[in-house]
Amino acid sequence: MSNLLARTGRDRQRYDNNFRLVSGCIPYRVVKDEDDSSVDFENKLQVLMVSSPNRHDLVFPKGGWEDDETVLEAASREAMEEAGVKGILREEPLGVWEFRSKSSSAEPDCCLGGCKGYMFSLEVTEELATWPEHENRERRWLNVKEALELCRYEWMQCALEEFLRVMAEDGRGKEETLAASSLSNREERQIGSSTNGTEITNLCTAEMALAGNILDNRVGYEICCCCVLH
């Protein structure tokens, strides 16, 4: 049994005109092969979805953004409460989407404008064995293709597509950085090798000059000796 409790009620709920403000995230992890250092985000990226209470559909953790927390704090809290995960939250949102709550018909505060949801990406670093809503929710790791097929709502599909785009850009950036670093190291090795070769060439040139002087002196001495003898 988790000793952590989920927040309940709407006493501190934030609103923007008729919109209830919601914050959530797409928790993810990258699965790497031990003998493969490359990262193919399309195939190796996994996202975490959770089941909805008393429903069969899967969703990303999200919930009301309250007035005593930042939008980032709200996203992290919802990830822990609903999915039992903690991690590194990307501060820049994937986007803001307007949608109707599944229970909006029974909630007067959602009837007019629905919800406005801020979604972030969360790199999971810890999975809790128990969490506040573990009795009502199951979590499931999926690849992106599976998750897209299981997203019941269009706005969640859009958020997931944006997440994939951002991750692909990050992946290309990392590859470019690694390539630049590798090229820089290779150039440094080449420069070092070239410098050593120059030093060796200079040393050989000096030795040849010294040998030439010795030879010239020896020839001159022999010539001088011949002159004296004659």
Coordinates of C-alpha atoms in Angstrom, one line a residue:
M1 CA 0.0 0.0 0.0
S2 CA 1.4 3.4 -1.0
N3 CA 1.9 5.9 1.8
L4 CA 1.5 8.7 -0.8
L5 CA -1.9 10.2 -1.4
A6 CA -3.3 11.6 -4.6
R7 CA -4.8 15.1 -4.5
T8 CA -8.6 15.2 -4.7
G9 CA -11.2 17.9 -5.1
R10 CA -11.1 21.1 -7.1
D11 CA -10.7 23.7 -4.4
R12 CA -7.4 24.9 -5.8
Q13 CA -8.1 24.2 -9.5
R14 CA -6.9 26.8 -12.0
Y15 CA -9.2 28.0 -14.7
D16 CA -8.7 30.2 -17.8
N17 CA -12.1 31.7 -18.6
N18 CA -14.3 28.6 -19.1
F19 CA -11.4 26.2 -19.5
R20 CA -10.2 24.0 -16.7
L21 CA -6.4 24.0 -16.9
V22 CA -4.8 20.5 -17.0
S23 CA -1.1 19.5 -17.0
G24 CA 0.3 16.1 -18.0
C25 CA 3.2 14.3 -19.7
I26 CA 4.3 11.5 -21.9
P27 CA 6.6 9.4 -19.9
Y28 CA 9.2 7.6 -22.0
R29 CA 12.4 5.5 -22.0
V30 CA 14.9 4.5 -24.7
V31 CA 15.7 0.8 -25.0
K32 CA 19.2 0.2 -26.2
D33 CA 20.9 -3.0 -27.2
E34 CA 24.1 -3.7 -25.2
D35 CA 26.2 -4.0 -28.4
D36 CA 24.5 -1.1 -30.2
S37 CA 25.4 2.5 -29.2
S38 CA 23.2 4.0 -31.9
V39 CA 19.7 5.2 -31.1
D40 CA 16.8 4.7 -33.5
F41 CA 14.1 6.6 -31.8
E42 CA 11.3 5.3 -34.1
N43 CA 12.0 1.7 -33.0
K44 CA 13.7 2.0 -29.6
L45 CA 11.5 4.6 -28.0
Q46 CA 8.9 3.4 -25.5
V47 CA 6.1 5.5 -23.9
L48 CA 4.1 4.7 -20.8
M49 CA 0.3 4.8 -20.8
V50 CA -2.1 4.1 -17.9
S51 CA -5.6 2.7 -17.9
S52 CA -8.5 4.9 -16.9
P53 CA -10.5 4.0 -13.8
N54 CA -13.5 1.8 -14.7
R55 CA -12.6 2.1 -18.4
H56 CA -10.6 0.0 -20.9
D57 CA -8.9 2.9 -22.8
L58 CA -5.3 4.0 -22.1
V59 CA -4.2 7.5 -21.5
F60 CA -1.2 9.6 -20.6
P61 CA -1.0 10.8 -17.0
K62 CA -2.6 14.2 -16.6
G63 CA -4.8 16.1 -14.2
G64 CA -5.8 19.5 -12.8
W65 CA -3.2 22.2 -12.5
E66 CA -3.7 23.7 -9.1
D67 CA -3.0 27.3 -7.9
D68 CA -0.2 26.3 -5.4
E69 CA 2.1 24.7 -8.0
T70 CA 3.7 25.5 -11.4
V71 CA 2.6 23.7 -14.5
L72 CA 5.8 21.6 -14.4
E73 CA 5.1 20.6 -10.8
A74 CA 1.6 19.6 -11.7
A75 CA 2.8 17.4 -14.6
S76 CA 5.4 15.7 -12.4
R77 CA 2.8 15.2 -9.6
E78 CA 0.3 13.6 -12.0
A79 CA 3.0 11.3 -13.4
M80 CA 3.7 10.1 -9.9
E81 CA 0.1 9.8 -8.8
E82 CA -1.4 8.1 -11.9
A83 CA 1.6 6.2 -13.3
G84 CA 4.0 5.8 -10.4
V85 CA 7.0 7.2 -12.2
K86 CA 9.5 10.0 -11.6
G87 CA 12.1 11.4 -13.9
I88 CA 13.4 14.4 -15.8
L89 CA 10.8 16.7 -17.2
R90 CA 11.5 18.6 -20.4
E91 CA 10.6 22.2 -19.5
E92 CA 9.4 23.2 -22.9
P93 CA 5.8 21.9 -23.5
L94 CA 5.0 19.8 -26.4
G95 CA 2.0 22.0 -26.9
V96 CA -1.4 23.0 -25.5
W97 CA -4.5 21.2 -26.5
E98 CA -8.2 22.0 -25.9
F99 CA -10.5 19.0 -25.3
R100 CA -13.6 17.9 -23.5
S101 CA -13.3 15.9 -20.3
K102 CA -14.8 12.4 -20.6
S103 CA -17.0 13.4 -17.6
S104 CA -17.7 17.0 -18.8
S105 CA -21.4 16.2 -19.2
A106 CA -21.6 15.6 -15.4
E107 CA -19.4 18.5 -14.5
P108 CA -20.8 22.0 -14.9
D109 CA -17.3 23.6 -14.8
C110 CA -16.3 21.7 -18.0
C111 CA -19.5 22.1 -20.0
L112 CA -18.8 25.5 -21.5
G113 CA -15.1 25.4 -22.5
G114 CA -13.9 22.0 -21.6
C115 CA -10.2 21.6 -20.7
K116 CA -7.0 23.2 -21.8
G117 CA -4.1 20.7 -21.4
Y118 CA -0.4 21.4 -21.3
M119 CA 1.6 18.3 -22.2
F120 CA 5.3 17.7 -21.5
S121 CA 7.8 14.8 -22.1
L122 CA 9.2 13.0 -19.0
E123 CA 12.3 10.8 -19.2
V124 CA 11.6 8.1 -16.6
T125 CA 14.4 7.4 -14.2
E126 CA 12.4 5.6 -11.5
E127 CA 9.3 3.4 -11.4
L128 CA 7.6 3.0 -8.0
A129 CA 6.4 -0.4 -6.9
T130 CA 3.3 1.2 -5.5
W131 CA 1.8 4.6 -6.1
P132 CA -1.3 6.6 -5.0
E133 CA -3.6 5.3 -7.8
H134 CA -2.0 1.8 -8.4
E135 CA -5.2 0.1 -7.3
N136 CA -7.3 1.8 -10.0
R137 CA -4.7 2.0 -12.8
E138 CA -2.5 -0.3 -14.7
R139 CA 0.6 1.0 -16.6
R140 CA 1.8 -0.3 -19.9
W141 CA 5.0 0.4 -21.9
L142 CA 4.4 0.6 -25.6
N143 CA 6.4 1.5 -28.7
V144 CA 5.2 4.7 -30.4
K145 CA 3.3 2.8 -33.2
E146 CA 1.3 0.8 -30.7
A147 CA 0.6 3.9 -28.6
L148 CA -0.7 5.8 -31.6
E149 CA -3.1 3.0 -32.4
L150 CA -4.3 2.9 -28.8
C151 CA -4.8 6.7 -28.4
R152 CA -8.6 7.1 -28.2
Y153 CA -8.6 10.8 -28.6
E154 CA -7.2 12.9 -31.5
W155 CA -5.5 15.4 -29.2
M156 CA -3.5 12.7 -27.6
Q157 CA -2.4 11.4 -31.0
C158 CA -1.3 14.9 -31.9
A159 CA 0.6 15.3 -28.7
L160 CA 2.3 11.9 -29.3
E161 CA 3.2 12.9 -32.9
E162 CA 4.7 16.1 -31.6
F163 CA 6.6 14.2 -29.0
L164 CA 8.1 11.9 -31.6
R165 CA 9.1 14.9 -33.7
V166 CA 10.9 16.5 -30.8
M167 CA 12.6 13.3 -29.9
A168 CA 13.8 12.8 -33.5
E169 CA 15.2 16.3 -33.6
D170 CA 17.0 15.6 -30.3
G171 CA 18.3 12.4 -31.7
R172 CA 19.7 14.1 -34.8
G173 CA 21.3 16.7 -32.6
K174 CA 23.0 14.1 -30.5
E175 CA 24.2 12.3 -33.6
E176 CA 25.6 15.5 -35.1
T177 CA 27.4 16.3 -31.8
L178 CA 28.9 12.8 -31.6
A179 CA 29.9 13.0 -35.3
A180 CA 31.5 16.5 -34.7
S181 CA 33.3 15.2 -31.6
S182 CA 34.6 12.2 -33.5
L183 CA 35.8 14.3 -36.4
S184 CA 37.5 16.7 -33.9
N185 CA 39.3 13.9 -32.2
R186 CA 40.4 12.4 -35.5
E187 CA 41.8 15.8 -36.7
E188 CA 43.7 16.2 -33.4
R189 CA 45.2 12.8 -33.9
Q190 CA 46.2 13.7 -37.5
I191 CA 47.7 17.0 -36.4
G192 CA 49.6 15.2 -33.7
S193 CA 50.8 12.6 -36.1
S194 CA 51.8 15.3 -38.6
T195 CA 53.6 17.3 -35.9
N196 CA 55.6 14.2 -34.9
G197 CA 56.4 13.6 -38.6
T198 CA 57.7 17.1 -38.9
E199 CA 59.9 16.8 -35.9
I200 CA 61.3 13.5 -37.2
T201 CA 61.9 15.1 -40.6
N202 CA 63.6 18.1 -39.0
L203 CA 65.7 15.8 -36.9
C204 CA 66.8 13.8 -39.9
T205 CA 67.6 16.9 -41.8
A206 CA 69.8 18.1 -39.0
E207 CA 71.6 14.8 -38.8
M208 CA 72.1 14.8 -42.6
A209 CA 73.6 18.3 -42.4
L210 CA 75.9 17.3 -39.6
A211 CA 77.0 14.2 -41.5
G212 CA 77.6 16.4 -44.6
N213 CA 79.8 18.8 -42.7
I214 CA 81.8 15.9 -41.3
L215 CA 82.2 14.4 -44.8
D216 CA 83.2 17.8 -46.3
N217 CA 85.8 18.3 -43.6
R218 CA 87.2 14.8 -44.1
V219 CA 87.5 15.4 -47.9
G220 CA 89.1 18.7 -47.4
Y221 CA 91.6 17.2 -45.0
E222 CA 92.5 14.5 -47.5
I223 CA 92.9 17.1 -50.3
C224 CA 95.2 19.2 -48.1
C225 CA 97.2 16.1 -47.2
C226 CA 97.7 15.2 -50.9
C227 CA 98.9 18.8 -51.6
V228 CA 101.5 18.6 -48.9
L229 CA 102.8 15.2 -50.1
H230 CA 103.2 16.5 -53.6

